[in-house]
Short mmCIF file of C-alpha atoms and ligand atoms in Angstrom, two decimals:
data_model
loop_
_atom_site.label_atom_id
_atom_site.label_comp_id
_atom_site.label_asym_id
_atom_site.label_seq_id
_atom_site.Cartn_x
_atom_site.Cartn_y
_atom_site.Cartn_z
CA UNK A 1 31.64 -24.96 -12.73
CA UNK A 2 31.45 -21.28 -12.06
CA UNK A 3 29.94 -20.33 -8.93
CA UNK A 4 26.51 -18.61 -8.83
CA UNK A 5 26.23 -14.80 -8.44
CA UNK A 6 23.19 -15.02 -6.29
CA UNK A 7 20.73 -17.84 -5.21
CA UNK A 8 16.96 -17.86 -5.12
CA UNK A 9 15.07 -20.04 -2.60
CA UNK A 10 11.32 -20.58 -3.38
CA UNK A 11 10.26 -21.77 -6.76
CA UNK A 12 6.78 -20.59 -6.95
CA UNK A 13 5.76 -17.88 -9.34
CA UNK A 14 7.68 -14.96 -7.87
CA UNK A 15 10.87 -16.90 -7.09
CA UNK A 16 11.01 -18.51 -10.57
CA UNK A 17 10.38 -15.44 -12.45
CA UNK A 18 12.84 -13.41 -10.42
CA UNK A 19 15.50 -16.01 -11.00
CA UNK A 20 14.73 -16.00 -14.69
CA UNK A 21 15.00 -12.18 -14.69
CA UNK A 22 18.31 -12.28 -12.96
CA UNK A 23 19.69 -14.83 -15.50
CA UNK A 24 18.34 -12.82 -18.48
CA UNK A 25 20.58 -9.93 -17.24
CA UNK A 26 23.63 -12.12 -17.30
CA UNK A 27 23.89 -13.50 -13.72
CA UNK A 28 24.37 -17.18 -12.90
CA UNK A 29 21.65 -18.14 -10.39
CA UNK A 30 21.53 -21.00 -7.95
CA UNK A 31 17.97 -22.22 -7.15
CA UNK A 32 16.35 -24.26 -4.39
CA UNK A 33 13.01 -25.14 -3.15
CA UNK A 34 11.60 -27.10 -0.21
CA UNK A 35 9.84 -29.45 -2.45
CA UNK A 36 12.39 -30.90 -4.74
CA UNK A 37 10.01 -31.50 -7.62
CA UNK A 38 9.49 -27.79 -8.13
CA UNK A 39 13.28 -27.23 -8.56
CA UNK A 40 13.33 -30.17 -10.94
CA UNK A 41 10.47 -28.83 -13.02
CA UNK A 42 12.08 -25.54 -13.23
CA UNK A 43 15.48 -26.95 -14.10
CA UNK A 44 14.11 -29.14 -16.78
CA UNK A 45 11.51 -26.41 -17.99
CA UNK A 46 12.19 -22.82 -18.27
CA UNK A 47 15.82 -23.02 -16.91
CA UNK A 48 16.98 -25.67 -19.35
CA UNK A 49 20.15 -24.61 -21.20
CA UNK A 50 20.48 -21.44 -19.09
CA UNK A 51 22.84 -20.30 -16.49
CA UNK A 52 21.12 -21.91 -13.48
CA UNK A 53 22.54 -24.17 -10.80
CA UNK A 54 19.71 -26.23 -9.40
CA UNK A 55 20.26 -27.65 -6.04
CA UNK A 56 18.37 -30.35 -3.96
CA UNK A 57 20.14 -29.92 -0.78
CA UNK A 58 20.58 -26.73 1.01
CA UNK A 59 24.27 -27.32 1.68
CA UNK A 60 24.96 -27.83 -2.04
CA UNK A 61 22.92 -24.69 -2.76
CA UNK A 62 25.07 -22.63 -0.32
CA UNK A 63 28.25 -24.22 -1.59
CA UNK A 64 27.45 -23.33 -5.20
CA UNK A 65 27.37 -19.50 -4.35
CA UNK A 66 30.37 -17.21 -4.70
CA UNK A 67 31.39 -15.12 -1.63
CA UNK A 68 30.09 -13.17 -0.04
CA UNK A 69 26.94 -15.27 -0.70
CA UNK A 70 23.81 -13.62 -1.60
CA UNK A 71 20.62 -15.50 -0.90
CA UNK A 72 17.12 -14.33 -1.74
CA UNK A 73 14.22 -16.02 -0.08
CA UNK A 74 11.05 -15.76 -2.03
CA UNK A 75 8.86 -18.06 0.17
CA UNK A 76 5.55 -17.51 2.07
CA UNK A 77 5.93 -15.00 4.80
CA UNK A 78 6.03 -16.10 8.41
CA UNK A 79 7.38 -19.45 9.46
CA UNK A 80 8.84 -20.49 6.25
CA UNK A 81 11.19 -17.52 6.28
CA UNK A 82 12.29 -18.14 9.84
CA UNK A 83 12.64 -21.79 8.99
CA UNK A 84 15.07 -21.11 6.03
CA UNK A 85 16.97 -18.52 8.04
CA UNK A 86 17.49 -20.92 10.81
CA UNK A 87 18.73 -23.67 8.47
CA UNK A 88 21.01 -21.21 6.58
CA UNK A 89 22.77 -19.68 9.58
CA UNK A 90 25.08 -22.69 10.27
CA UNK A 91 25.98 -22.74 6.51
CA UNK A 92 26.93 -19.10 6.13
CA UNK A 93 29.99 -17.00 7.02
CA UNK A 94 30.18 -13.53 8.29
CA UNK A 95 29.49 -11.02 5.64
CA UNK A 96 27.05 -13.27 3.68
CA UNK A 97 23.67 -11.83 2.92
CA UNK A 98 20.09 -13.07 3.25
CA UNK A 99 17.36 -11.10 1.47
CA UNK A 100 13.88 -11.73 2.35
CA UNK A 101 11.91 -10.71 -0.83
CA UNK A 102 8.45 -11.83 0.36
CA UNK A 103 5.66 -9.72 1.92
CA UNK A 104 6.84 -10.06 5.46
CA UNK A 105 5.37 -8.21 8.37
CA UNK A 106 7.81 -5.40 9.12
CA UNK A 107 8.16 -6.22 12.92
CA UNK A 108 9.30 -9.77 11.91
CA UNK A 109 12.04 -8.01 9.80
CA UNK A 110 13.08 -5.97 12.76
CA UNK A 111 13.42 -9.01 14.82
CA UNK A 112 15.25 -10.99 12.13
CA UNK A 113 17.69 -8.14 11.60
CA UNK A 114 18.29 -8.10 15.38
CA UNK A 115 18.96 -11.78 15.44
CA UNK A 116 21.30 -11.93 12.51
CA UNK A 117 23.21 -8.79 13.22
CA UNK A 118 25.34 -10.14 16.07
CA UNK A 119 26.12 -13.20 13.92
CA UNK A 120 27.70 -10.97 11.34
CA UNK A 121 25.08 -12.02 8.71
CA UNK A 122 23.73 -9.26 6.63
CA UNK A 123 19.95 -8.99 6.02
CA UNK A 124 17.78 -7.15 3.69
CA UNK A 125 13.95 -7.10 3.93
CA UNK A 126 12.71 -5.92 0.57
CA UNK A 127 9.40 -5.36 -1.06
CA UNK A 128 9.09 -6.64 -4.58
CA UNK A 129 5.97 -5.46 -6.37
CA UNK A 130 4.61 -6.19 -9.87
CA UNK A 131 3.30 -9.71 -9.46
CA UNK A 132 4.35 -12.55 -11.59
CA UNK A 133 4.84 -10.45 -14.78
CA UNK A 134 6.75 -7.70 -12.94
CA UNK A 135 8.98 -10.27 -11.22
CA UNK A 136 9.87 -11.64 -14.69
CA UNK A 137 10.29 -8.33 -16.69
CA UNK A 138 11.14 -5.89 -13.97
CA UNK A 139 9.46 -5.24 -10.67
CA UNK A 140 9.64 -2.17 -8.39
CA UNK A 141 12.09 -3.06 -5.56
CA UNK A 142 12.11 -1.50 -2.07
CA UNK A 143 15.02 -2.88 -0.17
CA UNK A 144 15.79 -1.95 3.48
CA UNK A 145 18.59 -3.05 5.81
CA UNK A 146 22.25 -2.26 6.37
CA UNK A 147 23.65 0.18 3.67
CA UNK A 148 26.63 -2.20 3.11
CA UNK A 149 24.17 -5.06 2.57
CA UNK A 150 22.44 -3.16 -0.17
CA UNK A 151 25.80 -2.20 -1.99
CA UNK A 152 26.48 -5.83 -2.30
CA UNK A 153 23.42 -6.35 -4.53
CA UNK A 154 22.76 -2.79 -5.74
CA UNK A 155 23.80 -3.80 -9.30
CA UNK A 156 21.86 -6.98 -9.50
CA UNK A 157 18.81 -5.20 -8.00
CA UNK A 158 19.16 -2.33 -10.38
CA UNK A 159 19.63 -4.59 -13.53
CA UNK A 160 16.47 -6.63 -12.74
CA UNK A 161 14.28 -3.75 -11.82
CA UNK A 162 11.57 -1.97 -13.81
CA UNK A 163 12.46 1.38 -15.56
CA UNK A 164 10.28 4.18 -15.48
CA UNK A 165 9.35 6.10 -18.61
CA UNK A 166 12.38 8.42 -18.18
CA UNK A 167 14.65 5.28 -17.88
CA UNK A 168 15.24 5.64 -14.11
CA UNK A 169 15.46 2.28 -12.33
CA UNK A 170 12.54 1.45 -9.95
CA UNK A 171 14.84 0.57 -7.05
CA UNK A 172 16.49 2.57 -4.33
CA UNK A 173 17.88 1.97 -0.80
CA UNK A 174 14.82 2.66 1.11
CA UNK A 175 16.50 2.88 4.67
CA UNK A 176 17.70 0.87 7.52
CA UNK A 177 16.07 -2.20 9.31
CA UNK A 178 12.55 -2.91 8.30
CA UNK A 179 12.20 0.32 6.08
CA UNK A 180 11.75 -1.72 2.87
CA UNK A 181 9.01 -3.93 4.22
CA UNK A 182 7.20 -1.15 5.88
CA UNK A 183 7.14 0.82 2.58
CA UNK A 184 6.13 -2.31 0.60
CA UNK A 185 3.21 -2.98 3.19
CA UNK A 186 2.06 0.79 2.87
CA UNK A 187 2.37 0.49 -1.00
CA UNK A 188 -0.07 -2.49 -0.80
CA UNK A 189 -2.34 -0.53 1.51
CA UNK A 190 -2.39 2.37 -1.11
CA UNK A 191 -3.12 -0.35 -3.73
CA UNK A 192 -6.03 -1.57 -1.71
CA UNK A 193 -7.34 2.20 -1.66
CA UNK A 194 -6.83 2.65 -5.38
CA UNK A 195 -8.75 -0.54 -6.09
CA UNK A 196 -11.71 0.33 -3.81
CA UNK A 197 -11.99 3.80 -5.38
CA UNK A 198 -11.96 2.51 -8.88
CA UNK A 199 -14.56 -0.23 -7.84
CA UNK A 200 -16.82 2.43 -6.42
CA UNK A 201 -16.72 4.29 -9.73
CA UNK A 202 -17.65 1.08 -11.55
CA UNK A 203 -20.54 0.51 -9.06
CA UNK A 204 -21.68 4.24 -9.63
CA UNK A 205 -21.69 3.69 -13.49
CA UNK A 206 -23.65 0.46 -13.23
CA UNK A 207 -26.21 1.17 -10.54
CA UNK A 208 -26.55 5.03 -10.65
CA UNK A 209 -25.91 5.70 -14.37
CA UNK A 210 -27.34 2.34 -15.62
CA UNK A 211 -24.25 1.48 -17.72
CA UNK A 212 -23.15 -1.97 -18.90
CA UNK A 213 -19.66 -3.29 -18.01
CA UNK A 214 -18.73 -2.76 -21.51
CA UNK A 215 -19.61 0.93 -21.41
CA UNK A 216 -17.86 1.40 -18.11
CA UNK A 217 -14.87 -0.38 -19.59
CA UNK A 218 -14.87 2.05 -22.62
CA UNK A 219 -14.96 5.05 -20.22
CA UNK A 220 -12.24 3.79 -17.95
CA UNK A 221 -10.12 3.02 -21.07
CA UNK A 222 -10.42 6.65 -22.01
CA UNK A 223 -9.11 7.64 -18.56
CA UNK A 224 -5.97 5.67 -19.35
CA UNK A 225 -5.43 7.82 -22.50
CA UNK A 226 -2.37 10.04 -23.31
CA UNK A 227 -1.61 12.31 -20.40
CA UNK A 228 -4.89 11.80 -18.42
CA UNK A 229 -4.22 12.44 -14.77
CA UNK A 230 -5.83 9.05 -13.91
CA UNK A 231 -3.48 7.08 -16.39
CA UNK A 232 -2.21 4.01 -14.41
CA UNK A 233 -1.82 0.28 -14.46
CA UNK A 234 -4.90 -0.34 -12.26
CA UNK A 235 -7.04 1.88 -14.62
CA UNK A 236 -5.62 0.05 -17.55
CA UNK A 237 -6.33 -3.53 -16.21
CA UNK A 238 -9.72 -2.62 -14.95
CA UNK A 239 -10.79 -1.39 -18.58
CA UNK A 240 -9.17 -4.45 -20.02
CA UNK A 241 -10.77 -6.94 -17.81
CA UNK A 242 -14.21 -5.41 -17.53
CA UNK A 243 -14.69 -5.49 -21.31
CA UNK A 244 -14.24 -9.23 -21.27
CA UNK A 245 -17.42 -11.12 -22.31
CA UNK A 246 -18.86 -14.06 -20.53
CA UNK A 247 -17.81 -16.99 -22.53
CA UNK A 248 -20.93 -19.10 -21.61
CA UNK A 249 -23.82 -16.64 -21.82
CA UNK A 250 -24.61 -13.18 -23.00
CA UNK A 251 -23.09 -10.36 -20.92
CA UNK A 252 -19.78 -9.69 -19.27
CA UNK A 253 -17.60 -11.84 -17.09
CA UNK A 254 -17.54 -9.19 -14.28
CA UNK A 255 -21.26 -9.52 -13.87
CA UNK A 256 -20.97 -13.26 -12.83
CA UNK A 257 -17.93 -12.83 -10.71
CA UNK A 258 -18.87 -13.30 -6.93
CA UNK A 259 -18.61 -10.05 -5.01
CA UNK A 260 -16.11 -11.40 -2.47
CA UNK A 261 -12.62 -9.93 -2.27
CA UNK A 262 -10.17 -11.85 -0.16
CA UNK A 263 -7.00 -10.64 1.19
CA UNK A 264 -3.54 -11.95 2.39
CA UNK A 265 -2.67 -9.36 5.20
CA UNK A 266 -0.63 -6.33 3.96
CA UNK A 267 -3.80 -4.12 3.87
CA UNK A 268 -4.65 -5.16 7.50
CA UNK A 269 -1.07 -4.52 8.50
CA UNK A 270 -1.12 -1.04 6.99
CA UNK A 271 -4.28 -0.21 9.07
CA UNK A 272 -2.85 -1.82 12.19
CA UNK A 273 0.40 0.36 11.82
CA UNK A 274 -1.71 3.43 11.28
CA UNK A 275 -3.62 2.78 14.41
CA UNK A 276 -0.29 2.18 16.35
CA UNK A 277 1.14 5.42 14.94
CA UNK A 278 -1.95 7.48 15.37
CA UNK A 279 -2.03 8.28 11.76
CA UNK A 280 -5.54 8.46 10.15
CA UNK A 281 -5.85 6.61 6.80
CA UNK A 282 -9.64 6.34 6.28
CA UNK A 283 -9.59 5.61 2.69
CA UNK A 284 -7.10 2.63 3.14
CA UNK A 285 -9.17 1.37 6.09
CA UNK A 286 -12.36 1.74 4.20
CA UNK A 287 -10.85 -0.53 1.45
CA UNK A 288 -9.94 -3.14 4.08
CA UNK A 289 -13.50 -2.81 5.79
CA UNK A 290 -15.20 -3.10 2.39
CA UNK A 291 -13.27 -6.52 1.58
CA UNK A 292 -14.31 -7.62 5.05
CA UNK A 293 -17.95 -6.71 4.28
CA UNK A 294 -17.73 -8.35 0.87
CA UNK A 295 -16.83 -11.76 2.45
CA UNK A 296 -20.05 -11.83 4.59
CA UNK A 297 -22.19 -12.60 1.54
CA UNK A 298 -24.75 -14.58 3.58
CA UNK A 299 -25.34 -11.57 5.89
CA UNK A 300 -25.53 -9.13 3.06
CA UNK A 301 -28.25 -11.34 1.25
CA UNK A 302 -30.20 -11.45 4.53
CA UNK A 303 -29.96 -7.64 5.25
CA UNK A 304 -30.64 -6.65 1.60
CA UNK A 305 -34.15 -7.99 2.15
CA UNK A 306 -34.64 -5.93 5.21
CA UNK A 307 -33.07 -2.62 4.46
CA UNK A 308 -33.82 -0.57 1.54
CA UNK A 309 -31.35 2.26 0.65
CA UNK A 310 -32.03 4.74 -2.14
CA UNK A 311 -32.69 3.66 -5.60
CA UNK A 312 -33.16 6.91 -7.36
CA UNK A 313 -32.11 6.74 -11.13
CA UNK A 314 -30.19 9.51 -12.91
CA UNK A 315 -31.95 11.10 -15.80
CA UNK A 316 -30.03 10.01 -19.00
CA UNK A 317 -29.37 13.59 -19.86
CA UNK A 318 -27.08 13.99 -16.81
CA UNK A 319 -25.03 10.99 -17.50
CA UNK A 320 -22.24 12.40 -19.57
CA UNK A 321 -21.83 15.23 -17.13
CA UNK A 322 -21.71 12.78 -14.22
CA UNK A 323 -18.95 10.71 -16.04
CA UNK A 324 -16.86 13.88 -16.20
CA UNK A 325 -17.52 14.53 -12.55
CA UNK A 326 -16.69 10.87 -11.59
CA UNK A 327 -13.26 11.42 -13.36
CA UNK A 328 -12.18 14.31 -11.30
CA UNK A 329 -13.85 12.93 -8.12
CA UNK A 330 -11.73 9.77 -8.45
CA UNK A 331 -8.68 11.80 -8.85
CA UNK A 332 -9.28 13.92 -5.67
CA UNK A 333 -10.06 10.72 -3.81
CA UNK A 334 -6.84 9.22 -5.05
CA UNK A 335 -4.67 12.22 -3.98
CA UNK A 336 -6.48 12.04 -0.63
CA UNK A 337 -5.65 8.47 -0.25
CA UNK A 338 -1.98 8.79 -1.27
CA UNK A 339 -1.77 11.73 1.18
CA UNK A 340 -2.89 9.29 3.84
CA UNK A 341 -0.48 6.67 2.82
CA UNK A 342 2.53 9.02 2.68
CA UNK A 343 1.55 10.61 6.04
CA UNK A 344 1.83 6.96 7.48
CA UNK A 345 5.27 6.60 5.95
CA UNK A 346 6.36 9.93 7.49
CA UNK A 347 5.22 8.92 10.92
CA UNK A 348 6.86 5.46 10.61
CA UNK A 349 10.09 7.17 9.54
CA UNK A 350 10.11 9.24 12.59
CA UNK A 351 9.10 6.36 14.97
CA UNK A 352 11.43 3.73 13.57
CA UNK A 353 14.15 5.98 12.26
CA UNK A 354 13.71 4.84 8.71
CA UNK A 355 14.98 8.21 7.30
CA UNK A 356 12.56 7.72 4.42
CA UNK A 357 12.81 9.98 1.27
CA UNK A 358 9.14 10.29 0.12
CA UNK A 359 10.10 11.85 -3.21
CA UNK A 360 12.43 8.92 -3.88
CA UNK A 361 9.84 6.29 -3.03
CA UNK A 362 7.15 7.90 -5.16
CA UNK A 363 9.77 7.87 -7.91
CA UNK A 364 10.57 4.14 -7.72
CA UNK A 365 6.73 3.43 -7.64
CA UNK A 366 6.44 4.87 -11.19
CA UNK A 367 7.32 1.59 -12.84
CA UNK A 368 6.97 -2.10 -12.34
CA UNK A 369 4.61 -2.05 -9.41
CA UNK A 370 0.84 -2.35 -9.10
CA UNK A 371 0.21 1.28 -8.21
CA UNK A 372 2.48 2.62 -11.12
CA UNK A 373 0.86 5.78 -12.35
CA UNK A 374 1.43 8.99 -14.11
CA UNK A 375 0.55 10.95 -11.13
CA UNK A 376 3.45 9.58 -9.06
CA UNK A 377 5.67 11.80 -11.18
CA UNK A 378 3.79 14.88 -9.65
CA UNK A 379 4.05 13.36 -6.20
CA UNK A 380 7.86 12.97 -6.57
CA UNK A 381 8.26 16.48 -8.02
CA UNK A 382 6.22 17.85 -5.08
CA UNK A 383 8.58 16.45 -2.60
CA UNK A 384 11.58 17.43 -4.57
CA UNK A 385 10.39 21.05 -4.52
CA UNK A 386 9.50 20.90 -0.82
CA UNK A 387 10.78 17.94 1.21
CA UNK A 388 9.29 19.51 4.26
CA UNK A 389 5.67 19.29 2.85
CA UNK A 390 3.37 18.85 5.95
CA UNK A 391 1.09 16.64 3.86
CA UNK A 392 0.75 15.85 0.13
CA UNK A 393 -2.45 17.87 -0.10
CA UNK A 394 -0.30 21.10 0.74
CA UNK A 395 1.60 20.72 -2.57
CA UNK A 396 0.19 23.71 -4.83
CA UNK A 397 -0.44 21.28 -7.81
CA UNK A 398 -2.70 19.26 -5.64
CA UNK A 399 -4.26 21.84 -3.34
CA UNK A 400 -5.20 23.95 -6.28
CA UNK A 401 -6.97 21.07 -8.02
CA UNK A 402 -8.69 20.03 -4.88
CA UNK A 403 -9.90 23.57 -4.03
CA UNK A 404 -11.29 24.00 -7.62
CA UNK A 405 -12.89 20.61 -7.90
CA UNK A 406 -13.78 19.25 -4.53
CA UNK A 407 -17.56 19.83 -5.15
CA UNK A 408 -17.34 17.15 -7.75
CA UNK A 409 -16.38 14.50 -5.12
CA UNK A 410 -19.28 15.72 -3.05
CA UNK A 411 -21.66 15.52 -5.94
CA UNK A 412 -20.44 12.00 -6.83
CA UNK A 413 -21.07 10.88 -3.18
CA UNK A 414 -24.45 12.43 -3.10
CA UNK A 415 -25.61 10.78 -6.39
CA UNK A 416 -24.09 7.53 -5.37
CA UNK A 417 -25.93 7.53 -2.09
CA UNK A 418 -29.31 8.42 -3.59
CA UNK A 419 -28.89 5.60 -5.95
CA UNK A 420 -28.07 3.06 -3.28
CA UNK A 421 -24.44 2.82 -4.20
CA UNK A 422 -21.87 2.59 -1.35
CA UNK A 423 -19.18 5.21 -1.60
CA UNK A 424 -17.18 4.32 1.62
CA UNK A 425 -13.83 5.04 -0.04
CA UNK A 426 -14.87 8.21 -1.81
CA UNK A 427 -16.56 9.58 1.27
CA UNK A 428 -13.61 8.72 3.42
CA UNK A 429 -11.17 10.54 1.07
CA UNK A 430 -13.62 13.49 1.09
CA UNK A 431 -13.96 13.64 4.75
CA UNK A 432 -10.11 13.23 5.31
CA UNK A 433 -9.81 16.55 3.36
CA UNK A 434 -12.71 18.09 5.50
CA UNK A 435 -10.89 17.01 8.68
CA UNK A 436 -7.42 18.11 7.76
CA UNK A 437 -8.62 21.44 6.41
CA UNK A 438 -10.65 22.24 9.70
CA UNK A 439 -8.78 24.70 12.00
CA UNK A 440 -11.34 23.60 14.66
CA UNK A 441 -12.96 20.30 14.67
CA UNK A 442 -16.05 20.82 16.64
CA UNK A 443 -16.71 17.02 17.01
CA UNK A 444 -13.30 16.81 18.85
CA UNK A 445 -14.22 19.83 21.18
CA UNK A 446 -17.50 18.04 22.14
CA UNK A 447 -15.75 14.66 22.60
CA UNK A 448 -13.11 16.45 24.82
CA UNK A 449 -15.96 17.88 26.86
CA UNK A 450 -17.74 14.64 27.39
CA UNK A 451 -14.31 12.93 28.36
CA UNK A 452 -13.78 15.46 30.99
CA UNK A 453 -17.39 15.23 32.19
CA UNK A 454 -17.66 11.49 32.60
CA UNK A 455 -13.97 10.57 33.30
CA UNK A 456 -12.15 13.76 34.43
CA UNK A 457 -9.75 13.20 31.51
CA UNK A 458 -9.01 17.00 31.23
CA UNK A 459 -8.92 19.12 28.14
CA UNK A 460 -6.83 21.82 26.36
CA UNK A 461 -8.16 25.33 25.38
CA UNK A 462 -7.81 27.40 22.24
CA UNK A 463 -7.30 31.12 22.20
CA UNK A 464 -10.99 31.88 21.35
CA UNK A 465 -13.23 31.78 18.46
CA UNK A 466 -11.09 34.11 16.34
CA UNK A 467 -7.81 32.32 17.51
CA UNK A 468 -7.94 28.53 16.94
CA UNK A 469 -4.42 27.76 18.18
CA UNK A 470 -3.93 25.86 21.38
CA UNK A 471 -3.04 27.83 24.52
CA UNK A 472 0.57 27.18 25.66
CA UNK A 473 2.30 28.02 28.89
CA UNK A 474 5.53 29.95 29.12
CA UNK A 475 7.56 26.82 28.55
CA UNK A 476 5.69 26.34 25.20
CA UNK A 477 3.63 23.28 26.63
CA UNK A 478 -0.13 22.90 26.20
CA UNK A 479 -1.86 23.80 29.45
CA UNK A 480 -4.32 21.12 30.62
CA UNK A 481 -7.70 22.01 32.48
CA UNK A 482 -10.30 20.09 34.27
CA UNK A 483 -13.88 21.29 35.19
CA UNK A 484 -15.37 19.96 38.39
CA UNK A 485 -18.81 19.13 36.78
CA UNK A 486 -20.49 17.67 39.88
CA UNK A 487 -19.68 20.72 42.12
CA UNK A 488 -21.88 23.78 42.22
CA UNK A 489 -20.53 26.53 40.13
CA UNK A 490 -18.53 23.96 38.20
CA UNK A 491 -15.12 25.35 38.98
CA UNK A 492 -12.27 24.97 36.61
CA UNK A 493 -8.75 24.14 37.52
CA UNK A 494 -5.43 23.92 35.79
CA UNK A 495 -3.98 20.53 35.93
CA UNK A 496 -0.23 20.34 36.70
CA UNK A 497 1.52 17.04 35.97
P1 NBP B 501 3.94 -18.40 -2.12
O1 NBP B 501 3.75 -17.22 -1.27
O2 NBP B 501 2.76 -19.29 -2.59
O3 NBP B 501 5.00 -19.38 -1.37
C1 NBP B 501 5.42 -20.48 -2.03
C2 NBP B 501 6.78 -20.89 -1.50
O4 NBP B 501 6.90 -20.95 -0.17
C3 NBP B 501 7.15 -22.22 -2.13
O5 NBP B 501 8.45 -22.18 -2.44
C4 NBP B 501 6.89 -23.16 -0.81
O6 NBP B 501 7.64 -24.28 -0.89
C5 NBP B 501 7.42 -22.28 0.28
N1 NBP B 501 6.86 -22.76 1.50
C6 NBP B 501 5.58 -22.73 2.05
BR1 NBP B 501 4.20 -22.19 1.23
N2 NBP B 501 5.53 -23.24 3.39
C7 NBP B 501 6.81 -23.51 3.59
C8 NBP B 501 7.59 -23.89 4.77
N3 NBP B 501 6.81 -24.23 5.84
N4 NBP B 501 8.86 -24.12 4.68
C9 NBP B 501 9.55 -23.90 3.60
N5 NBP B 501 9.12 -23.30 2.51
C10 NBP B 501 7.73 -23.21 2.51
O7 NBP B 501 4.82 -17.99 -3.46
P2 NBP B 501 4.80 -16.68 -4.34
O8 NBP B 501 3.36 -16.35 -4.77
O9 NBP B 501 5.84 -16.94 -5.40
O10 NBP B 501 5.32 -15.53 -3.37
C11 NBP B 501 6.60 -15.53 -2.67
C12 NBP B 501 6.63 -14.44 -1.68
O11 NBP B 501 6.46 -13.10 -2.54
C13 NBP B 501 5.50 -14.33 -0.75
O12 NBP B 501 5.90 -13.71 0.41
C14 NBP B 501 4.38 -13.30 -1.40
O13 NBP B 501 3.61 -12.74 -0.36
C15 NBP B 501 5.34 -12.34 -2.09
N6 NBP B 501 4.72 -11.83 -3.11
C16 NBP B 501 3.90 -12.44 -4.10
C17 NBP B 501 3.32 -11.76 -5.23
C18 NBP B 501 2.45 -12.55 -6.08
O14 NBP B 501 1.87 -11.87 -6.97
N7 NBP B 501 2.34 -13.72 -6.02
C19 NBP B 501 3.64 -10.48 -5.49
C20 NBP B 501 4.57 -9.74 -4.53
C21 NBP B 501 5.13 -10.40 -3.44
P3 NBP B 501 6.88 -25.69 -1.36
O15 NBP B 501 7.06 -25.66 -2.88
O16 NBP B 501 7.88 -26.77 -0.89
O17 NBP B 501 5.56 -25.76 -0.82
#
């Protein structure tokens, strides 16, 4: 029998569908799963009569692969990945390749790379986005690791990847080490932000504008039309799912869905990385915090009987104008959220030497993945025009829109709050723009003063009210000062370190 071109371990939805995708592009695929029955069900079900080599023993699985062997793990992140790597090592030769296609924590990927490198085994940590359907029909793929490892599977990954509207494959070499998993994690963080912002719009339509789920679905469906700036997969599925009627009673299914959003970890990891790298990502953090708040249903039921936030209703004559305002408010909030996510990627690229190309990353997110959207084309173009953009919001296409329409986001937040609708994501996006556009953050001036007062932590100085730049010494370093607050006359001295 011919040997397999690639092997997939993990016969759950993602592994099965990726294997089917590979086979449909002409590859012979070996498959294995810890629990034999799943491999058997696959072999006797969707794989029947196709070019698959099912294996029920890891040794047979490895032996069925052509050299250099290429093995893709599609198993639960954490111990299962380590367990399989440990079992595979003695069965592999130098130059063989293990690909971890699960949602692994990037620091685990760094460690695995370091462990496998000296053994001569190549390792790729890759993000695969698009869920069950994407895996089958074409996902966005974000592979990181050694360049030569990528070259071994470049053709297979390109063949199975989604294609954007212009036909470009949604896969590219992301960078060394854990670059792929870091980018996938941040992709998921951005996805959390998008979902939160869309959800806040739906809450606004329901509680501030008094609309039914069906009316909301109709509006959101329009936002997905033609060349609308909001056109995206998440907008599309929100409209499609919100219009779904309750099968057992009048009304819509969304109205009887429990307001509890669970999460698996990638959103939290994105926020943790942002905290470590000192990159503010308030919109993405607000999405994680909102999911956390959603899970404490008992507390919210108790507190809702105690606290009474606003419940003003909007006059019906203002509704259609507010729907238009919500459209542009959502777009600005989304730009702000993506600016935060991309700033995190930029910082990680510097810290971990990922050498990320943000324009390329935006390009491969245009198809296959959950955040696929029209507007990623604009992001990609913005970085192509100016790879040294200090922040996405500096791109003229976005800064001009924000400058002209930011008042709409402010209006949305104001009306939402008056109507008792939380707009944590929208407000976080708004305030990110406020802060990044502030030549002087007075709150930071006051906090620096407080820190020096109570803890002698020192402070820097600016040139004055007309010169907000930080004072530097002849060597170009920021000069640090301390005031002796407890001594009469409060003398100030320069701190030399
Ligand atoms: P799951 O994440 O549910 O993992 C199931 C697979 O992990 C099965 O093959 C299972 O084997 C294996 N496994 C487990 Br669980 N514990 C194991 C252990 N201790 N040792 C060995 N194998 C073990 O599958 P999935 O939803 O297909 O996702 C696969 C990967 O892709 C995950 O990392 C996931 O985060 C990622 N991902 C999922 C999606 C999605 O939409 N589902 C999207 C993008 C990425 P068993 O059959 O013997 O229990």
